Amino acid sequence: TNDVYARLERHKKWYENYSSKFAPWDLLWFTKKENRSEAVILELKLKYLSKARLKSFISKYSSHIEGRDE
């Protein structure tokens, strides 16, 4: 997506059929990629991590959320 916050709002308001069943959503981390193909590759890698490895990834990078001042 070009606007991660708008996309998150779409998920929160249940406009996305598939993901709405997993609500509520919280943004823990995001990054920007040079192009769509790089973004898709990263997305696939993250989707197929085990729960333990995904939790480790989130723990490691959640303090470095890009674009947020929290």
Short mmCIF file of C-alpha atoms in Angstrom, two decimals:
data_model
loop_
_atom_site.label_atom_id
_atom_site.label_comp_id
_atom_site.label_asym_id
_atom_site.label_seq_id
_atom_site.Cartn_x
_atom_site.Cartn_y
_atom_site.Cartn_z
CA THR A 1 0.00 0.00 0.00
CA ASN A 2 1.07 3.59 -0.44
CA ASP A 3 -0.72 4.70 2.73
CA VAL A 4 -0.24 2.25 5.59
CA TYR A 5 -2.47 4.19 7.99
CA ALA A 6 -5.40 4.30 5.55
CA ARG A 7 -4.95 0.57 4.94
CA LEU A 8 -5.00 -0.10 8.68
CA GLU A 9 -8.23 1.88 9.01
CA ARG A 10 -9.79 -0.24 6.25
CA HIS A 11 -8.92 -3.34 8.28
CA LYS A 12 -10.23 -1.83 11.51
CA LYS A 13 -13.54 -0.86 9.88
CA TRP A 14 -13.97 -4.35 8.41
CA TYR A 15 -13.82 -3.20 4.78
CA GLU A 16 -11.44 -6.06 4.01
CA ASN A 17 -13.41 -9.30 4.07
CA TYR A 18 -10.62 -11.76 4.75
CA SER A 19 -8.72 -9.83 7.41
CA SER A 20 -11.76 -8.55 9.29
CA LYS A 21 -12.17 -11.90 11.05
CA PHE A 22 -8.79 -11.31 12.74
CA ALA A 23 -9.71 -7.87 14.15
CA PRO A 24 -8.81 -5.89 16.16
CA TRP A 25 -5.64 -4.71 14.41
CA ASP A 26 -2.68 -2.83 15.86
CA LEU A 27 0.24 -1.56 13.82
CA LEU A 28 3.44 -2.87 15.38
CA TRP A 29 5.91 -2.25 12.58
CA PHE A 30 6.16 -1.27 8.94
CA THR A 31 8.85 -0.46 6.44
CA LYS A 32 9.12 1.04 2.99
CA LYS A 33 10.51 -0.85 0.02
CA GLU A 34 11.86 0.47 -3.29
CA ASN A 35 9.21 -1.30 -5.34
CA ARG A 36 6.21 -3.60 -5.13
CA SER A 37 8.15 -6.78 -5.88
CA GLU A 38 10.51 -6.20 -2.93
CA ALA A 39 7.50 -5.56 -0.69
CA VAL A 40 5.77 -8.76 -1.81
CA ILE A 41 8.92 -10.81 -1.19
CA LEU A 42 9.22 -9.46 2.36
CA GLU A 43 5.51 -9.96 3.01
CA LEU A 44 5.73 -13.61 1.98
CA LYS A 45 8.77 -14.18 4.19
CA LEU A 46 6.97 -12.69 7.19
CA LYS A 47 3.74 -14.60 6.53
CA TYR A 48 5.54 -17.92 6.61
CA LEU A 49 7.55 -17.40 9.79
CA SER A 50 6.66 -19.60 12.72
CA LYS A 51 4.83 -17.90 15.58
CA ALA A 52 7.98 -17.94 17.68
CA ARG A 53 10.12 -16.38 14.94
CA LEU A 54 7.44 -13.79 14.15
CA LYS A 55 7.21 -12.81 17.82
CA SER A 56 10.98 -12.52 17.93
CA PHE A 57 10.96 -10.32 14.82
CA ILE A 58 8.25 -8.07 16.27
CA SER A 59 10.07 -7.82 19.59
CA LYS A 60 13.32 -6.93 17.87
CA TYR A 61 11.91 -4.28 15.53
CA SER A 62 8.83 -2.87 17.31
CA SER A 63 10.92 -0.16 18.98
CA HIS A 64 11.94 1.04 15.50
CA ILE A 65 8.55 1.73 13.94
CA GLU A 66 9.10 3.89 10.90
CA GLY A 67 6.89 6.92 10.47
CA ARG A 68 5.64 7.01 14.04
CA ASP A 69 6.61 9.26 16.92
CA GLU A 70 5.59 6.98 19.80
#
